[in-house]
């Protein structure tokens, strides 16, 4: 666990102190959050380190990462557009929306734009089927839901995100 312990020693101690030693496995989610904060995603190395610290298998750790849409096991863009593509949303046009958005951005679902800014991902159930197509936007420590989407609305948001990123580059 050396990397996370080295980067966040006090936070790791604080997290572990919240759980009795026999239930330390319950600290897995906050430790995953720390690992993701360090690199923007949770590499297998970090999952192994967390498993060793908590005395659970890397499979158990990876299953948590795979289940929750807020954890990422692959690098991605600064912003993640996570489009709900479960059956009810697909029936309301989410599949076509995701395809059209990816085509407009010049990427495939699961890929990141060449500028490294936007990753478009598939997720299941954002609990808003009646407002599909919808997606959650993750970035800058926030999650914002965008419902009743059209390609035009989504591209306007992407334009805004690119403008914001450009200003950050210009003005630091």
Coordinates of C-alpha atoms in Angstrom, one line a residue:
X1 CA 0.0 0.0 0.0
X2 CA 3.1 2.1 -0.1
X3 CA 1.9 4.6 -2.8
X4 CA -1.4 5.5 -1.1
X5 CA 0.2 5.4 2.3
X6 CA 3.0 7.7 1.1
X7 CA 0.7 10.1 -0.6
X8 CA -2.1 10.2 2.1
X9 CA -0.7 8.8 5.3
X10 CA -2.9 10.8 7.7
X11 CA -6.1 10.2 5.6
X12 CA -5.4 6.4 5.5
X13 CA -4.9 6.4 9.3
X14 CA -8.1 8.4 9.8
X15 CA -10.1 6.1 7.5
X16 CA -8.8 2.9 9.1
X17 CA -9.5 4.3 12.6
X18 CA -13.2 4.5 11.8
X19 CA -13.5 0.7 11.6
X20 CA -12.8 -2.0 14.2
X21 CA -9.8 -4.2 13.1
X22 CA -12.1 -7.2 12.4
X23 CA -14.2 -5.0 10.0
X24 CA -11.4 -3.1 8.3
X25 CA -12.6 -4.4 5.0
X26 CA -15.3 -1.8 5.3
X27 CA -12.7 0.8 4.5
X28 CA -12.4 -0.3 0.9
X29 CA -14.5 2.4 -0.6
X30 CA -12.8 5.4 1.1
X31 CA -9.4 3.9 0.2
X32 CA -10.5 3.5 -3.4
X33 CA -11.5 7.1 -3.4
X34 CA -8.0 8.1 -2.3
X35 CA -6.4 5.9 -4.9
X36 CA -8.5 7.4 -7.6
X37 CA -7.8 10.9 -6.4
X38 CA -4.1 10.2 -6.8
X39 CA -4.3 9.2 -10.4
X40 CA -7.7 9.9 -11.8
X41 CA -8.4 6.2 -11.9
X42 CA -7.7 3.1 -9.9
X43 CA -4.9 1.0 -11.4
X44 CA -4.6 -2.7 -10.7
X45 CA -1.6 -2.0 -8.6
X46 CA -3.7 0.2 -6.2
X47 CA -6.4 -2.4 -6.0
X48 CA -3.8 -5.0 -5.0
X49 CA -2.3 -2.6 -2.4
X50 CA -5.8 -1.9 -0.9
X51 CA -6.5 -5.6 -0.9
X52 CA -3.3 -6.3 1.0
X53 CA -3.9 -3.6 3.5
X54 CA -7.5 -4.8 4.2
X55 CA -6.7 -8.5 3.9
X56 CA -9.2 -9.1 1.1
X57 CA -8.6 -10.4 -2.4
X58 CA -7.9 -8.1 -5.3
X59 CA -11.0 -9.7 -6.9
X60 CA -13.2 -8.4 -4.1
X61 CA -11.6 -4.9 -4.5
X62 CA -12.0 -5.0 -8.3
X63 CA -15.7 -6.1 -8.0
X64 CA -16.4 -2.9 -6.1
X65 CA -14.6 -0.8 -8.7
X66 CA -16.5 -2.5 -11.5
X67 CA -19.9 -2.1 -9.8
X68 CA -19.9 1.6 -9.0
X69 CA -19.9 4.2 -11.8
X70 CA -17.9 6.6 -9.6
X71 CA -14.8 4.5 -9.7
X72 CA -12.7 4.0 -12.8
X73 CA -10.2 1.3 -13.6
X74 CA -8.9 2.9 -16.8
X75 CA -7.5 6.4 -17.4
X76 CA -9.9 8.8 -19.0
X77 CA -10.5 12.4 -19.9
X78 CA -10.8 15.3 -17.4
X79 CA -14.5 14.9 -17.9
X80 CA -16.5 11.6 -18.2
X81 CA -19.8 11.7 -19.9
X82 CA -21.5 8.5 -18.7
X83 CA -24.5 7.7 -20.8
X84 CA -27.2 5.4 -19.3
X85 CA -27.7 2.6 -21.8
X86 CA -30.0 0.2 -20.0
X87 CA -33.1 -1.1 -21.7
X88 CA -35.6 1.6 -20.7
X89 CA -33.2 4.3 -21.7
X90 CA -32.4 2.5 -25.0
X91 CA -36.1 2.5 -25.7
X92 CA -36.2 6.2 -25.3
X93 CA -33.3 6.8 -27.8
X94 CA -30.2 6.6 -25.6
X95 CA -28.4 4.3 -27.9
X96 CA -28.7 6.6 -30.9
X97 CA -27.9 9.5 -28.7
X98 CA -24.6 7.9 -27.5
X99 CA -23.7 6.8 -31.1
X100 CA -24.4 10.3 -32.5
X101 CA -22.4 11.9 -29.7
X102 CA -19.4 9.7 -30.1
X103 CA -19.5 10.2 -33.9
X104 CA -19.6 14.0 -33.4
X105 CA -16.6 13.8 -31.1
X106 CA -14.7 11.4 -33.4
X107 CA -14.5 8.6 -30.9
X108 CA -16.0 5.3 -30.0
X109 CA -17.9 4.6 -26.8
X110 CA -15.4 4.1 -24.0
X111 CA -12.7 6.2 -25.7
X112 CA -11.3 9.7 -24.9
X113 CA -11.2 12.6 -27.3
X114 CA -7.8 13.3 -28.8
X115 CA -7.5 16.5 -26.7
X116 CA -7.8 14.2 -23.6
X117 CA -10.7 16.2 -22.3
X118 CA -13.8 14.0 -22.7
X119 CA -14.4 10.3 -22.2
X120 CA -17.8 8.9 -23.2
X121 CA -18.7 5.8 -21.2
X122 CA -21.6 3.4 -21.0
X123 CA -23.3 3.0 -17.6
X124 CA -26.4 1.2 -16.4
X125 CA -29.2 2.8 -14.5
X126 CA -28.9 6.4 -13.5
X127 CA -32.4 6.2 -12.1
X128 CA -33.9 8.6 -14.6
X129 CA -35.3 6.5 -17.4
X130 CA -38.3 8.8 -17.8
X131 CA -35.8 11.6 -18.7
X132 CA -33.7 9.6 -21.2
X133 CA -31.5 10.1 -23.0
X134 CA -29.5 11.2 -19.9
X135 CA -26.0 11.1 -18.7
X136 CA -24.0 12.1 -15.7
X137 CA -21.0 14.3 -16.1
X138 CA -18.1 13.6 -13.8
X139 CA -15.3 16.1 -13.5
X140 CA -13.6 18.6 -11.3
X141 CA -14.9 16.7 -8.2
X142 CA -18.6 17.1 -9.2
X143 CA -21.3 14.9 -10.7
X144 CA -24.0 16.7 -12.7
X145 CA -26.9 15.0 -14.3
X146 CA -28.1 16.0 -17.7
X147 CA -31.6 14.8 -18.6
X148 CA -33.7 14.9 -21.8
X149 CA -30.6 15.2 -23.9
X150 CA -30.3 16.0 -27.5
X151 CA -27.1 15.9 -29.5
X152 CA -27.2 19.7 -29.8
X153 CA -27.4 20.1 -26.0
X154 CA -24.6 17.7 -25.3
X155 CA -22.3 19.3 -27.9
X156 CA -23.0 22.7 -26.4
X157 CA -21.9 21.3 -23.1
X158 CA -18.8 19.9 -24.6
X159 CA -18.0 23.3 -26.2
X160 CA -18.4 24.9 -22.8
X161 CA -16.1 22.4 -21.2
X162 CA -13.5 22.9 -23.9
X163 CA -13.7 26.7 -23.4
X164 CA -13.3 26.3 -19.7
X165 CA -10.3 24.1 -20.1
X166 CA -8.8 26.6 -22.6
X167 CA -9.2 29.4 -20.1
X168 CA -7.5 27.3 -17.4
X169 CA -4.6 26.8 -19.7
X170 CA -4.4 30.5 -20.5
X171 CA -4.8 31.9 -17.0
X172 CA -3.6 29.0 -14.9

